[in-house]
Short mmCIF file of C-alpha atoms in Angstrom, two decimals:
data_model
loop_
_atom_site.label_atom_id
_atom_site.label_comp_id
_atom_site.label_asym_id
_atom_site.label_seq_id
_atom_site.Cartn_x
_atom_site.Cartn_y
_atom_site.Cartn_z
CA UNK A 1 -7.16 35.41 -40.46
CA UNK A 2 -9.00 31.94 -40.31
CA UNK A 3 -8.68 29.90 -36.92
CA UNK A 4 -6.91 27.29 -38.39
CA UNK A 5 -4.67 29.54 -40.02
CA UNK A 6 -3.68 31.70 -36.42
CA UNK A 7 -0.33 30.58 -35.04
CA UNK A 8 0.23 28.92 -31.89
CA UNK A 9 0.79 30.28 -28.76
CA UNK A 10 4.25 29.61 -27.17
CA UNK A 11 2.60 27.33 -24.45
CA UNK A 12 1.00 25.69 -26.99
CA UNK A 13 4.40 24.69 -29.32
CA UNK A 14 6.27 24.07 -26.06
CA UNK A 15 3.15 21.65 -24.81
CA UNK A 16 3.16 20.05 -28.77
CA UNK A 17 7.27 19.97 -28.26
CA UNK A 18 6.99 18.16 -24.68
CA UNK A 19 4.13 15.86 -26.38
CA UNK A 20 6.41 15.18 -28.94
CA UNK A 21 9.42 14.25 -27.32
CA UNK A 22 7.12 11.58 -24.60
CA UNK A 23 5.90 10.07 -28.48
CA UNK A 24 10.07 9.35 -29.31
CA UNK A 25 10.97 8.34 -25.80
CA UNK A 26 8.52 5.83 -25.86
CA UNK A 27 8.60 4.34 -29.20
CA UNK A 28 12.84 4.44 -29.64
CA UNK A 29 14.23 5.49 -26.49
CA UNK A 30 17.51 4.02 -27.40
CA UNK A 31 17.47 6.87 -30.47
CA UNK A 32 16.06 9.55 -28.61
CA UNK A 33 18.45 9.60 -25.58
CA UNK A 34 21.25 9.68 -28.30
CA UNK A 35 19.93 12.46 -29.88
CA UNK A 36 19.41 14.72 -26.61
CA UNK A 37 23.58 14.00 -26.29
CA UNK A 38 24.34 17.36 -26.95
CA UNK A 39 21.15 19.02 -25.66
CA UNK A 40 22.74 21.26 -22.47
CA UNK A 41 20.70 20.77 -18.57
CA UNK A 42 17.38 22.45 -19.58
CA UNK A 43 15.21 20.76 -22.21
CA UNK A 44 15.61 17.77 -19.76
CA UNK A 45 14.81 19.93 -16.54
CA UNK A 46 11.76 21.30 -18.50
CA UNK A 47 10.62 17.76 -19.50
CA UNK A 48 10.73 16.94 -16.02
CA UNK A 49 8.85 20.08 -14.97
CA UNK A 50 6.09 19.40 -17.16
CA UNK A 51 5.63 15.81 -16.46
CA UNK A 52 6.26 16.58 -12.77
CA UNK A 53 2.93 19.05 -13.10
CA UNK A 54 0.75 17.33 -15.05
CA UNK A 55 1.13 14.16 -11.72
CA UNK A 56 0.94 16.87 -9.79
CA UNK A 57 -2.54 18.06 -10.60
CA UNK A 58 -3.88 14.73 -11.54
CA UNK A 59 -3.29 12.85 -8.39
CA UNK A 60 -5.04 15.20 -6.20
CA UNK A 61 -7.77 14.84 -7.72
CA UNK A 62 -7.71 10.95 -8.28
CA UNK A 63 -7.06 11.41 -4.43
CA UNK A 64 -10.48 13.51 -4.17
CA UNK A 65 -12.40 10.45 -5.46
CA UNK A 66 -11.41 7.83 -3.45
CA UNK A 67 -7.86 6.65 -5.09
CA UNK A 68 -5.01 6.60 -2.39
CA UNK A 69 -1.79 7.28 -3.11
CA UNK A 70 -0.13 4.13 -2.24
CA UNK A 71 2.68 2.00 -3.72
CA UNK A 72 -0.04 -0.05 -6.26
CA UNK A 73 -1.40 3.81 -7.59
CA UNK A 74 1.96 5.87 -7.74
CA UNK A 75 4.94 6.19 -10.21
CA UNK A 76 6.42 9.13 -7.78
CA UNK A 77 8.15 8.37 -4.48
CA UNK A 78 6.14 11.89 -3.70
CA UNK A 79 3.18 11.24 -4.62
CA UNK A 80 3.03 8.91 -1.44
CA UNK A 81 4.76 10.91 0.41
CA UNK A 82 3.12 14.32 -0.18
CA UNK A 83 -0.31 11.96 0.21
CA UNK A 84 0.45 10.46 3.97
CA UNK A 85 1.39 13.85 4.89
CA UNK A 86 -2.06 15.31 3.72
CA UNK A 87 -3.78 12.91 5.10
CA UNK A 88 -2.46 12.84 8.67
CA UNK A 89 -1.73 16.10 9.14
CA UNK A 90 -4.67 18.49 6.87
CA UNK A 91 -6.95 16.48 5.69
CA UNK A 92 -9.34 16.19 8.58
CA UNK A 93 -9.09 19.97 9.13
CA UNK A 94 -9.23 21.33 6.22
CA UNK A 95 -10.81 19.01 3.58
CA UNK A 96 -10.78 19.19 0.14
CA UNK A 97 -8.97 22.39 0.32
CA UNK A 98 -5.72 20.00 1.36
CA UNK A 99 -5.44 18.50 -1.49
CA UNK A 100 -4.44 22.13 -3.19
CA UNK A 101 -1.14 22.00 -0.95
CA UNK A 102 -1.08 18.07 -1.88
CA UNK A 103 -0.32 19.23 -5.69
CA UNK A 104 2.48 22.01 -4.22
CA UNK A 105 4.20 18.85 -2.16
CA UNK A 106 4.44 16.28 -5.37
CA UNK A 107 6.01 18.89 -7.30
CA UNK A 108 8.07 19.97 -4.46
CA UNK A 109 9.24 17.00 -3.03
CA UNK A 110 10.22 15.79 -6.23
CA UNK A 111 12.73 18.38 -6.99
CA UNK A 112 15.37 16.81 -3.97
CA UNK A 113 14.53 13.51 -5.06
CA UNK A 114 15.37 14.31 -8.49
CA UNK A 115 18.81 15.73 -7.42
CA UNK A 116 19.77 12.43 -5.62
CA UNK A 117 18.61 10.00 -8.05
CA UNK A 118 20.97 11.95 -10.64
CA UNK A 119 23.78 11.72 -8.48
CA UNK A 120 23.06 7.63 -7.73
CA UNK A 121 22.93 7.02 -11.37
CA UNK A 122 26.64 8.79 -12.20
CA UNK A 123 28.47 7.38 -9.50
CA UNK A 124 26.49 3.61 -10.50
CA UNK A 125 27.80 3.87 -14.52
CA UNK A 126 30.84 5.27 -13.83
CA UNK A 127 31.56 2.51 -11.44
CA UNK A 128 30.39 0.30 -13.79
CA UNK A 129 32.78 1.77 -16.74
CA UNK A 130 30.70 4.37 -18.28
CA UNK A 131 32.10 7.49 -19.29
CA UNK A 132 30.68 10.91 -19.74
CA UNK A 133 29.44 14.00 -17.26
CA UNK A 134 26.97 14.14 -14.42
CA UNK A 135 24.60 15.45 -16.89
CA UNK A 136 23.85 12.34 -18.64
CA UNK A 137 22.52 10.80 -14.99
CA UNK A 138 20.92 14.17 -15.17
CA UNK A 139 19.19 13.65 -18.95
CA UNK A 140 18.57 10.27 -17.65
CA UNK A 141 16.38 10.96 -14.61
CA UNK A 142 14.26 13.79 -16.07
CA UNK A 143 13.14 12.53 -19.20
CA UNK A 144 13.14 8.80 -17.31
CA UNK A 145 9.73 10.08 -15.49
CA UNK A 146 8.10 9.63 -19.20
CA UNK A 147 6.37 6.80 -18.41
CA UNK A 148 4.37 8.10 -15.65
CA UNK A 149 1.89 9.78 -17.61
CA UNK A 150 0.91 6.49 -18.79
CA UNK A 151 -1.88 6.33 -15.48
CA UNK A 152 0.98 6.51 -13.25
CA UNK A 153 -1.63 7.69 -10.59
CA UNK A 154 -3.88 4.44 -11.06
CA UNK A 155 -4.15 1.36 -9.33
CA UNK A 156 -2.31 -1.23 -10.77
CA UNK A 157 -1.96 0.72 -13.74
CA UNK A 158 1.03 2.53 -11.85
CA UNK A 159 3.00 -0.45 -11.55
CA UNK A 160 3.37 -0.86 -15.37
CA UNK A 161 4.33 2.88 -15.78
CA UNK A 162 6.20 3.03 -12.61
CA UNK A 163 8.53 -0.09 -13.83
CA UNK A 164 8.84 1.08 -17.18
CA UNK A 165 10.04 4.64 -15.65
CA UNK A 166 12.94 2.67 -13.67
CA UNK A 167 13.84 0.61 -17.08
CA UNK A 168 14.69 4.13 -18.55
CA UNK A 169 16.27 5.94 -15.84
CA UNK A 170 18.16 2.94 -14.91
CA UNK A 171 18.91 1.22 -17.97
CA UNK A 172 18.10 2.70 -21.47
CA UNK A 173 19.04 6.37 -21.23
CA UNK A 174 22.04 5.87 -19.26
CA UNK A 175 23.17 2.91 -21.00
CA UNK A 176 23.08 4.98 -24.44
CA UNK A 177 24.20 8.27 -22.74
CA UNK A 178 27.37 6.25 -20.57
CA UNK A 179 28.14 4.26 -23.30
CA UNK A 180 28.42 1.55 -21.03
CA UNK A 181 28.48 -2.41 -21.52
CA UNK A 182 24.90 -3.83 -22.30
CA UNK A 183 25.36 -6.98 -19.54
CA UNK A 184 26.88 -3.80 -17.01
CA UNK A 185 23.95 -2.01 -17.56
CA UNK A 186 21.44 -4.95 -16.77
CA UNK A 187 23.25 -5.94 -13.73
CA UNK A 188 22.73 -2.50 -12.71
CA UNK A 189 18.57 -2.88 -13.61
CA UNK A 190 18.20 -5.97 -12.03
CA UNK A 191 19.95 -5.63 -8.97
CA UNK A 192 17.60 -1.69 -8.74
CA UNK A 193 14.45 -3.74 -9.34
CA UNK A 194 15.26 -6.48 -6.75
CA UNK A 195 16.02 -3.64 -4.20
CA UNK A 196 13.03 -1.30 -4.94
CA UNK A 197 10.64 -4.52 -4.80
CA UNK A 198 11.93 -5.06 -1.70
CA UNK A 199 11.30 -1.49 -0.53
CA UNK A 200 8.01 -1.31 -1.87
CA UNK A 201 6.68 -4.58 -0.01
CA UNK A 202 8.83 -3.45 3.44
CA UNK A 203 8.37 0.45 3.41
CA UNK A 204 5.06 0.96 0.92
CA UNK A 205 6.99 2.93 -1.47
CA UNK A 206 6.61 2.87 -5.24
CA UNK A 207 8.81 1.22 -7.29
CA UNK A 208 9.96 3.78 -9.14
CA UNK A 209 11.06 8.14 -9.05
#
């Protein structure tokens, strides 16, 4: 059998799947969140796993060279988080070998975080009128962290993936998923971007997961 012609290997379709899926989130992710509708809790919880991973490894290593994680280089609340505590409590002691247990915190802190941003977005759209289960917020919040592959462990860079990440967990796939009134589901967006600015500039947090 030719190389071109030998199948792929299961990580390999489910990486071309996940790589697929980012592609029609980004372009139409009024479309795509309407057709994961029906999808059960997890394709979205392995979306969220693989993006999650893929931060994980990559900002450690950004880290390595110089980049902090701080609230202009981050798309993850734990990116920060799992950063500060590297760097006040290991880093000095143990070096570059720290910044293996940095990758374990972003992907573990992110799990509880994860859990209460899908709760905060239910209770927001059904106060707001939306209808439909918790699992919406929860299709919402997962394949919301999109975005943050686009550099969201850069300066600056961040920022643009980080605020497009809150646009979909906050607005599009929820708004699609809850069915809920388009000038509901802005107030909502605004009134999320007005608070996390304020948390970023007050607390050094990013704007976004």
């Amino acid at each position: 059998m030719k190389e071109k012609d030998r199948p792929l290997s299961k990580h390999a379709r489910e990486m071309l799947e996940m790589l697929e899926k980012l592609k029609r989130l980004l372009i139409d992710p009024n479309s795509f969140f309407n057709d994961v509708r029906n999808e059960n809790w997890k394709p979205a919880l392995t979306f969220f796993l693989w993006a999650t991973l893929v931060i994980s490894i990559i900002t450690p290593i950004v880290n390595y060279f110089g980049i902090e994680s701080t609230d202009i280089s981050s798309s993850y609340q734990a990116q920060i988080a799992a950063y500060n505590i590297i760097k006040n409590n290991f880093l000095q002691t143990y070096g570059p070998i720290a910044f293996v247990l940095e990758a374990i915190l972003i992907f573990a802190l992110a799990i509880p975080i994860l859990l209460f941003l899908t709760v905060l977005l239910h209770l927001l759209y059904r106060l707001v009128g939306g209808q439909g289960p918790l699992l919406n917020a929860w299709k919402a919040a997962c394949y919301g962290v999109g975005p943050c592959l686009l550099g969201g462990f850069l300066p600056y860079i961040s920022l643009f993936a980080a605020f497009y990440s809150l646009t979909m967990q906050f607005y599009a796939g929820p708004r699609e998923l809850y069915k809920a009134k388009e000038s509901r589901a802005l107030v909502i967006l605004v009134v999320m971007i007005a608070l996390t600015f304020i948390e970023m500039f007050v607390l050094g947090t990013t704007v976004s997961f």
